[in-house]
Amino acid sequence: MPGPDGDSVRTTGGQVDDMTMALIDAAHDKDDEVQNIIEVSLFDLGKRKSNLVLSSCSVYLKKHAKLSLGHRVVILKAIEKIVKETLDTLDVGIANEMIQQASHELTQTKDVEPEWQMAASGVLVAIGTRYCDEVMGELLEKFQPGVLPHFFVLQTMGNLAAANVYRMVPHLTAVLGTMLPMLGLAKQDNMRWVFASALSRFSEAILEYVANIEKAPDPTISKDRFASEIYSAYDILFNVWLQSKEAKLRLAIVEAVGHMCHIIDQDKLEEQLPKLLHGILALYKKHPEPFHITQGLSMVLDAVCYDGSTALDPHFDNLMNVLFAQVFVPIDYNNPMSIKNHNEILRCFAILARAYSGRVVGLLLAKLETSNEKIRMGILAIFKHLINAAEACMEDKKEVVVSGLKSLCNDNNNKIKKVFAQVVIAMAHHGYLELEGGQLMIEFIVKQCSLPDDPPGKRSADPEFVSNKALRLMCNSILQLVTTTIDDMEMVLWPYLLEFVLPAQYSTSACTVCKCLSHLATKKREENADDYDIDFEVQANIPKPPQLIARFIVWAGRPANGGERGIHVLTLMKALSPNLHENLVELWDTVIPKLIQYLEDNLSNEETWSQKNWEDLLLKMLSKSLDVVDNEEWVAELGEALGQQVNMYTNMSEEKNFLYKSLGIIMRKSTKKEFVTKHLDVVFNSVKHTDQTEREGCAIAIGFCAASHLDAALSKLENVAKNDLAKKSGGLLGFMKDKSDVDVERIKATLMLCYGFVALYSPPTLIVSRMEATILRTISPYFQNVKDTSVKQNLIRTVEQIGKALHPDHLEQQYNFTTRGDFLSHLQNYMKAESTISIHNETRALAMNACATLIKLHPKLSEAEIFDLVKTCTDCLFGLPPDGVSPRKSKDDIYDDMLEAEVLLQTTFEALNEILKEIINKDPTPMGLESVFKHLVSWMLSVNDYERERALKTWLFVLEYYIERLDVSIVSRFLNEGIFLARIIPRCTDPNNNIRQLAIDCIHTTLKIGQVYEGLKDAADQMIDALPTLKDRLKKNDPNILFSVINDLSKVIAKKLPSEHLEKFLDVLEEGLVDNQSHSSSGACVVLNGFMKLRGGEIGAMVEKILDSLYQKLSIIDFQQTRTGTLRTIRTLASHHLLTVLKSLLNYKLPYDNNAVEIWKMLCQDSQLTAHILDHFLEVLQKSLPYEEKADPKDKDKTVKTATVIPLAITCALTELFKTEETEEEVLKNFHRLFAALIVRIGSSVNVNPPKIQSESETKDKKDRKKVVPSSVKKISPIKCAVTAFHEFLIRSKATEIIEQLDSESVWEKMEDEKEYSEAITILARCLVESEEESKHTSKIVASLTSVLQSIYDPQRVVVAAFFAELINQKCAGDETLVELIMNSLLGRLVDSSHIVRMFCIRGLGNISSVGKEQVQKYSTTILSAMMAGMDDKEDLDDDITTEAMSGLSRILSEIDESHIRAILINVALRIRPCFEKDKPTVRAQAFILFGNLSRFGDGPSRAPFLEQIHSNFISLLLHLNDPDYDVRKACKYALRLLGPLMGSDAINEKFQKHLLEDANLFYGEFMNDLAKLIIQDFPEKINFYVMGCIAFFKSSWPEIKSNAAMFAGFLLGNLPKDKQANISKEHACSALILLLKDPAPIVRSKASEAMSLLYDY
């Protein structure tokens, strides 16, 4: 222990002293992470040996005066942490030493070194939290009167005041007494700053002390004790220092003054107030960042401002001006200080309101009268804050505020309105709006809810720009919040909000207003509230019930408009019904919930929503409402209300449309002639003739009216025709016009449409008499020479309505429409007049729908009429561009047009379909079909996809409709079936997928129609019924798939087409061969070939002619399907001359071109040919040389392998053969031969170069052969060819299991790698045996491969050896005879010249363990000697054979008797020990596994020597448990689990078995620490041996192993009880650890320092 001088280390006399010093010495490591860990280690030691570590740090700092700054900082930080942790037990002597040392560090240099001195200051503050007096004693020594102290002495005092208020405040009297005279000495800004900062902390501490006086040690201390000193300090800070130019200093002074103000006497403060305020306010001009000034100001105001205070009277105006200047500065939301300053300014206003609420409010309202936007927004922000935060002060100012803010209700500036809306919601929450003028605020919010969207155009560049939409959405939310969350607002809002329902300017707010009203009305109705009933006479401003109903019903008619208002309007109608009419209550309570449910289910779903259905439902409710009220006067009032409201919907055509329909329903109900006449005028006079939506509403309304008042309606229309369609005035000269031509045309359009709906809705009994005499006579003249589109379209609509009105089902009698032909002619002319390059209106669709309606009428159309009509329709529609838009426009203009055109196209095609349906309805025979089909043929052959698709889609529609309606009794034979089919077949392979799908459907439907004509209508036909399944296959554009599908299709058609149609069918189909789409021509070709095969007897010589023709074209036809007929001919040739063809094909240039590939595929489709081809190929492969080997010209020591041509060509040909489905049977028959030949071929192709390209002379005599490729040949890779061939072989053999396994283990890539191909063969052997189906071939494959073991080519022997080795491992699928055969084969190759072959032989012999004990015992001697020899193989430079030998030994040990191994057990253990530390991870892993497996024999006669081996290798095993390699870690776990039971410690064994699970995550450090404790417990005598073992590993080449050794040594020594430490070589161990602190690897230094932290007892 140290002497009395107290300056030496408080040593323990143990090794920990040196280690502590070593850690301190290493503490400033260059690696940040290591530095942190050493700091933690010092801290851990310090917690247990605080005296030692703290004194060591102190002494180290003293001794090393020139230590680097960073190092000193690390040590001081460590001291601070230790002190904080051990403060309660910190010895006063050590504390004093630390205080002195830290004080010395703090002031050693006069210069400011922040990091160093902050660290020293931290130590003093940490100690001061307990030993405050001692720290202050030391600091006060350096704080002498008359001498300016060190910067950090002052800062430390300030920090100590914050850290230990109760101990520090009593010192402040003395501190302040010494400090005040010093203030005059401080000339430097940084010193002044630290004085100001310290005074700020002191003041805060005094205030906290006094505020919590009940907890304070000295309750007599008060603010008064410090008031004069603080005032003196304030005087200097404020009156002298504040003049400094240093911004940071001025801010510190302001903050300090803010705290000081609360301590200074009130009288003096008020006396100083003018200067104080002037000084602080002046700073605003000097500082760009005002927050700290505002914060100081708010503290000063807080000190002087209280209820009744008048101190600020003289300064009030100036103060307000400065505060206003700040509040009007826009907030920068990206700058937190800007936001804080704004909030602090608002706080100042709230503080001022305590004493001056009246003046503040008055001044704010006066300021609002300015036009300056920023000022007004600032004032409103203040109001919002005062209303929310100064509620008590503002209570008596509410009326003044409401009254003063009323003027803002009419402001037009959105930014102002946004802030004002926020003020309104604050007022609502605090009871302002219940006062007079509150309703004006509500009106203001509703106005904003009614804002229209901003006009389109350039958005304002102002970043704070508030759009109408944003303001509207905000006010919508405000109104809803006020309604639903503030109960006191109900009396303000109900029923006041109803006043906003009627005025047109509030239309946009309908959704929100109705939502709020429905909430209030529903609540009051449910509660039966006293104020629910509305007296409409007393509350005269609220619209009367008919006016409300008229408004609501129109709003509900378009429920999706106005922000989906429909549900809220209906909910309000239901809630309000008792106030509207007592008779409506029951009806609306029943019907409206159903309507609301309908909207909820359908409105947001475009597919299910129907506006027409909705209108029908709502008009039905309106009609029923009229019935239940049953009061003619009331009905008229409602009608009048609707009539009066027409002008509210000037720019809302959809709403106006529904208003007209509603008015029509009321006119239909009314019996008052004057009312009806008046409102017919209202409707026709108010309709906007330029708007189709309004026009239709008007026409339907007049139609509804005609249901009850036909003559009145017709009379009105006749008057319009006479008066409004008169173009010229009656003046003699006629040069003045009453109306322009355009207006007349538009009125004409409305008039025509009205006639149509009058015809449709009038009573059928009356309309027939009026039709010819009135309606047709009136409208007919207007159909000629129409140019205006709207007139044209409404004439068409009129024709359609008349057609519907004259339908026998409607009239309930036959009507002969004599002038129908004229109307059809007009309609066709309108269609012909439309553009052929774009569609931009619905004229075509309307005309076609009208034609479809006319076709239904009598008499039936003539053939010529049908011809003209269908031609006109298809010509005006099919030729339009695919998107319906002319491509000549620019891209920007075209997008909107495309969206519109897409819809128009769809509706027009639907209309065309309606015409075709009616044609079939009138003539359901093949002739009727033909009348449509002949117009579609030319479009089916078009060069444009979209035209072909349209024609097919239309034809399919016609066929599907026809099959439902055909009449066999009229015509009994389907004579044109063959023609229809032949025309469609080329489209089945059209390049466009949609067309292919449609073509299949057309063929399917045509064949089904054929069945009906054959009398098999309901009979199932598997072939025909299966046709739709071809569509999925047709989705892909793969020519092979298209070929397959069309082939299947040809079979179906060949089977199903009656003989009588064959000739026509083939004639038309041959035309298909010249189809302008090559895919389609090939489809026709395939079907022809199908017929040649299946119906050859019926078509005679035609087949030969077709095949010959296609064969001539083979070299120029590019398309695969089109070549099919030719290739089949080649196959026929080959069946006669196979070997010649094969010889020729094998001399093609490689890789094969498309022609050659197609030929191979075609040849292989014949199983007999395939069998001969395979035999020939296998024979040639066996006899041929796989490659030629020559010396490498670049390096004479190496050789270059070049593939021979024929085997390579066979490999490529086999690949194509395997790709062909038809070869499957033959491949399976020859599975074993092909499997063996192909894996040998893979071995023969690894690292082999392609053959040289044929020379010109070789090809001269083959000019006639088109197969010869040009000289620019692709490079071919022999190994890729071999692997691909094998892959395709397995696919064709359906060896799916094997393929999936090979895919998952990336075997294909390995096969191509010179180093990994043998491993790939091993995996392949395993997969073969594991595969249930393919494993049956194993013995035959072995028989095919055995002779290859004698091959002169190394790679071939390697393949077989690897394959055989794994077969033994897999027990040859249970065939023991085969195992024996393979064993003998491998034993024979143990002396092979290739070390890779030897390695696989060793592996195979080791694998015998898999076969079973009997076999192992049988071969044990041979195998053991082979393994031992393998471990000594001199050529095994990479330890491959050693690894295999160890692995093999591991495996067979489990199967042999102890007597066999006893003699060599220890020898084996010693031989494998060096392998534990080999560089190659696989060698280490196998060595550990083998050592673990030796444990089987460690419990018998060899127990003692083997246990010694365990202890010798124990440390190595434990350290490699955390080896960098995963497999080594796994091997160590395995070995330790096996060795555990032999060690003689149940606890250790249990630990191993529980924690060392194979794939479990091991927490290595925790595990080793626990294990160390068990070792100490059970093997105390071995501890030193183990520690020395760890130290030996300190020299390992692996940093991980070194760090593991350091940690384990630390655990062993750290957990060892003191009484057992005597036998340990402490000095050696600790000095070795200390040396590791200098290791180059950071992880080693880290772990060494961690280990040291555990050795605090040494």
Short mmCIF file of N, CA, C and O in Angstrom, two decimals, residues 1111 1130 1134 1137-1150 1152-1153 1156 1159-1160 1163 1176-1177 1205-1206 1209-1210 1213 1254 1258-1259 1261-1262 1264-1269:
data_model
loop_
_atom_site.label_atom_id
_atom_site.label_comp_id
_atom_site.label_asym_id
_atom_site.label_seq_id
_atom_site.Cartn_x
_atom_site.Cartn_y
_atom_site.Cartn_z
N TYR A 1111 -41.02 -28.63 -99.96
CA TYR A 1111 -39.63 -29.10 -99.86
C TYR A 1111 -38.70 -28.20 -100.67
O TYR A 1111 -37.61 -27.86 -100.24
N ILE A 1130 -38.36 -35.24 -95.64
CA ILE A 1130 -36.97 -35.63 -95.35
C ILE A 1130 -36.95 -36.84 -94.42
O ILE A 1130 -36.14 -37.76 -94.59
N ALA A 1134 -35.11 -40.49 -94.97
CA ALA A 1134 -34.16 -41.06 -94.00
C ALA A 1134 -34.54 -42.46 -93.58
O ALA A 1134 -33.69 -43.27 -93.25
N HIS A 1137 -32.65 -44.54 -96.04
CA HIS A 1137 -31.19 -44.36 -96.16
C HIS A 1137 -30.62 -43.77 -94.89
O HIS A 1137 -29.95 -42.74 -94.91
N LEU A 1138 -30.84 -44.44 -93.79
CA LEU A 1138 -30.51 -43.82 -92.52
C LEU A 1138 -29.02 -43.52 -92.38
O LEU A 1138 -28.63 -42.39 -92.07
N LEU A 1139 -28.16 -44.55 -92.59
CA LEU A 1139 -26.74 -44.35 -92.31
C LEU A 1139 -26.14 -43.26 -93.20
O LEU A 1139 -25.33 -42.45 -92.76
N THR A 1140 -26.58 -43.22 -94.45
CA THR A 1140 -26.08 -42.19 -95.37
C THR A 1140 -26.48 -40.81 -94.88
O THR A 1140 -25.66 -39.88 -94.83
N VAL A 1141 -27.76 -40.70 -94.48
CA VAL A 1141 -28.24 -39.41 -94.00
C VAL A 1141 -27.48 -39.01 -92.74
O VAL A 1141 -27.04 -37.86 -92.59
N LEU A 1142 -27.29 -40.02 -91.85
CA LEU A 1142 -26.58 -39.70 -90.60
C LEU A 1142 -25.15 -39.25 -90.88
O LEU A 1142 -24.67 -38.28 -90.31
N LYS A 1143 -24.49 -39.98 -91.79
CA LYS A 1143 -23.10 -39.63 -92.09
C LYS A 1143 -23.02 -38.20 -92.62
O LYS A 1143 -22.14 -37.42 -92.25
N SER A 1144 -23.95 -37.88 -93.47
CA SER A 1144 -23.99 -36.53 -94.04
C SER A 1144 -24.25 -35.49 -92.94
O SER A 1144 -23.55 -34.49 -92.83
N LEU A 1145 -25.25 -35.79 -92.11
CA LEU A 1145 -25.63 -34.82 -91.07
C LEU A 1145 -24.50 -34.59 -90.07
O LEU A 1145 -24.30 -33.47 -89.59
N LEU A 1146 -23.74 -35.69 -89.79
CA LEU A 1146 -22.67 -35.54 -88.79
C LEU A 1146 -21.50 -34.72 -89.32
O LEU A 1146 -20.62 -34.34 -88.55
N ASN A 1147 -21.48 -34.44 -90.61
CA ASN A 1147 -20.41 -33.61 -91.17
C ASN A 1147 -20.84 -32.15 -91.36
O ASN A 1147 -20.11 -31.37 -91.93
N TYR A 1148 -22.06 -31.84 -90.90
CA TYR A 1148 -22.47 -30.44 -90.91
C TYR A 1148 -21.53 -29.64 -90.03
O TYR A 1148 -20.97 -30.15 -89.06
N LYS A 1149 -21.41 -28.36 -90.37
CA LYS A 1149 -20.62 -27.48 -89.50
C LYS A 1149 -21.33 -27.35 -88.15
O LYS A 1149 -22.55 -27.33 -88.09
N LEU A 1150 -20.53 -27.26 -87.11
CA LEU A 1150 -21.08 -27.08 -85.76
C LEU A 1150 -20.89 -25.63 -85.33
O LEU A 1150 -19.90 -25.00 -85.71
N TYR A 1152 -24.98 -26.69 -85.16
CA TYR A 1152 -25.93 -26.88 -86.25
C TYR A 1152 -26.75 -25.63 -86.50
O TYR A 1152 -27.16 -24.95 -85.56
N ASP A 1153 -27.01 -25.33 -87.78
CA ASP A 1153 -27.92 -24.22 -88.06
C ASP A 1153 -29.36 -24.70 -87.91
O ASP A 1153 -29.61 -25.87 -87.64
N ALA A 1156 -30.59 -27.75 -90.01
CA ALA A 1156 -30.10 -29.06 -89.53
C ALA A 1156 -30.85 -29.49 -88.28
O ALA A 1156 -31.24 -30.66 -88.14
N ILE A 1159 -34.19 -30.77 -89.08
CA ILE A 1159 -34.12 -32.12 -89.70
C ILE A 1159 -33.93 -33.18 -88.63
O ILE A 1159 -34.61 -34.21 -88.63
N TRP A 1160 -32.99 -32.94 -87.71
CA TRP A 1160 -32.79 -33.92 -86.62
C TRP A 1160 -34.09 -34.16 -85.85
O TRP A 1160 -34.45 -35.30 -85.56
N LEU A 1163 -36.46 -36.28 -87.91
CA LEU A 1163 -36.04 -37.68 -87.99
C LEU A 1163 -36.43 -38.44 -86.73
O LEU A 1163 -36.85 -39.59 -86.78
N HIS A 1176 -26.35 -46.52 -83.55
CA HIS A 1176 -25.22 -46.07 -84.36
C HIS A 1176 -24.35 -45.08 -83.57
O HIS A 1176 -23.12 -45.19 -83.53
N PHE A 1177 -25.01 -44.12 -82.94
CA PHE A 1177 -24.27 -43.11 -82.19
C PHE A 1177 -23.44 -43.71 -81.07
O PHE A 1177 -22.27 -43.37 -80.88
N VAL A 1205 -14.10 -34.22 -84.19
CA VAL A 1205 -15.35 -33.70 -84.74
C VAL A 1205 -16.54 -34.63 -84.53
O VAL A 1205 -17.60 -34.24 -84.05
N ILE A 1206 -16.36 -35.92 -84.91
CA ILE A 1206 -17.53 -36.83 -84.95
C ILE A 1206 -18.17 -36.99 -83.57
O ILE A 1206 -19.39 -36.82 -83.43
N ALA A 1209 -20.06 -33.86 -82.82
CA ALA A 1209 -21.28 -33.75 -83.64
C ALA A 1209 -22.38 -34.67 -83.10
O ALA A 1209 -23.56 -34.29 -83.04
N ILE A 1210 -21.97 -35.89 -82.70
CA ILE A 1210 -22.96 -36.83 -82.12
C ILE A 1210 -23.56 -36.24 -80.85
O ILE A 1210 -24.78 -36.31 -80.61
N ALA A 1213 -26.03 -33.71 -81.85
CA ALA A 1213 -27.21 -34.35 -82.44
C ALA A 1213 -28.06 -35.00 -81.36
O ALA A 1213 -29.30 -34.93 -81.40
N GLN A 1254 -13.67 -26.58 -90.55
CA GLN A 1254 -13.34 -27.29 -91.81
C GLN A 1254 -12.70 -26.33 -92.81
O GLN A 1254 -13.12 -25.18 -92.94
N GLU A 1258 -12.48 -29.05 -98.07
CA GLU A 1258 -13.39 -30.11 -97.62
C GLU A 1258 -14.82 -29.84 -98.07
O GLU A 1258 -15.62 -30.75 -98.15
N THR A 1259 -15.13 -28.60 -98.32
CA THR A 1259 -16.53 -28.29 -98.63
C THR A 1259 -16.77 -28.02 -100.11
O THR A 1259 -17.89 -27.82 -100.53
N ASP A 1261 -16.72 -29.90 -102.77
CA ASP A 1261 -17.56 -30.85 -103.49
C ASP A 1261 -18.97 -30.92 -102.91
O ASP A 1261 -19.74 -31.79 -103.27
N LYS A 1262 -19.27 -30.01 -101.98
CA LYS A 1262 -20.59 -30.10 -101.35
C LYS A 1262 -21.40 -28.84 -101.61
O LYS A 1262 -22.19 -28.41 -100.79
N ASP A 1264 -23.79 -28.18 -103.45
CA ASP A 1264 -25.23 -28.33 -103.55
C ASP A 1264 -25.89 -28.48 -102.19
O ASP A 1264 -27.10 -28.44 -102.08
N ARG A 1265 -25.06 -28.67 -101.15
CA ARG A 1265 -25.67 -28.85 -99.83
C ARG A 1265 -25.90 -27.49 -99.16
O ARG A 1265 -24.96 -26.77 -98.93
N LYS A 1266 -27.14 -27.23 -98.87
CA LYS A 1266 -27.45 -25.94 -98.25
C LYS A 1266 -27.10 -25.92 -96.77
O LYS A 1266 -27.15 -24.92 -96.11
N LYS A 1267 -26.74 -27.12 -96.26
CA LYS A 1267 -26.43 -27.18 -94.83
C LYS A 1267 -25.10 -26.55 -94.49
O LYS A 1267 -24.82 -26.25 -93.35
N VAL A 1268 -24.20 -26.34 -95.47
CA VAL A 1268 -22.87 -25.83 -95.19
C VAL A 1268 -23.00 -24.38 -94.73
O VAL A 1268 -23.57 -23.55 -95.43
N VAL A 1269 -22.46 -24.11 -93.56
CA VAL A 1269 -22.60 -22.76 -93.00
C VAL A 1269 -21.47 -21.88 -93.51
O VAL A 1269 -20.42 -22.37 -93.88
#
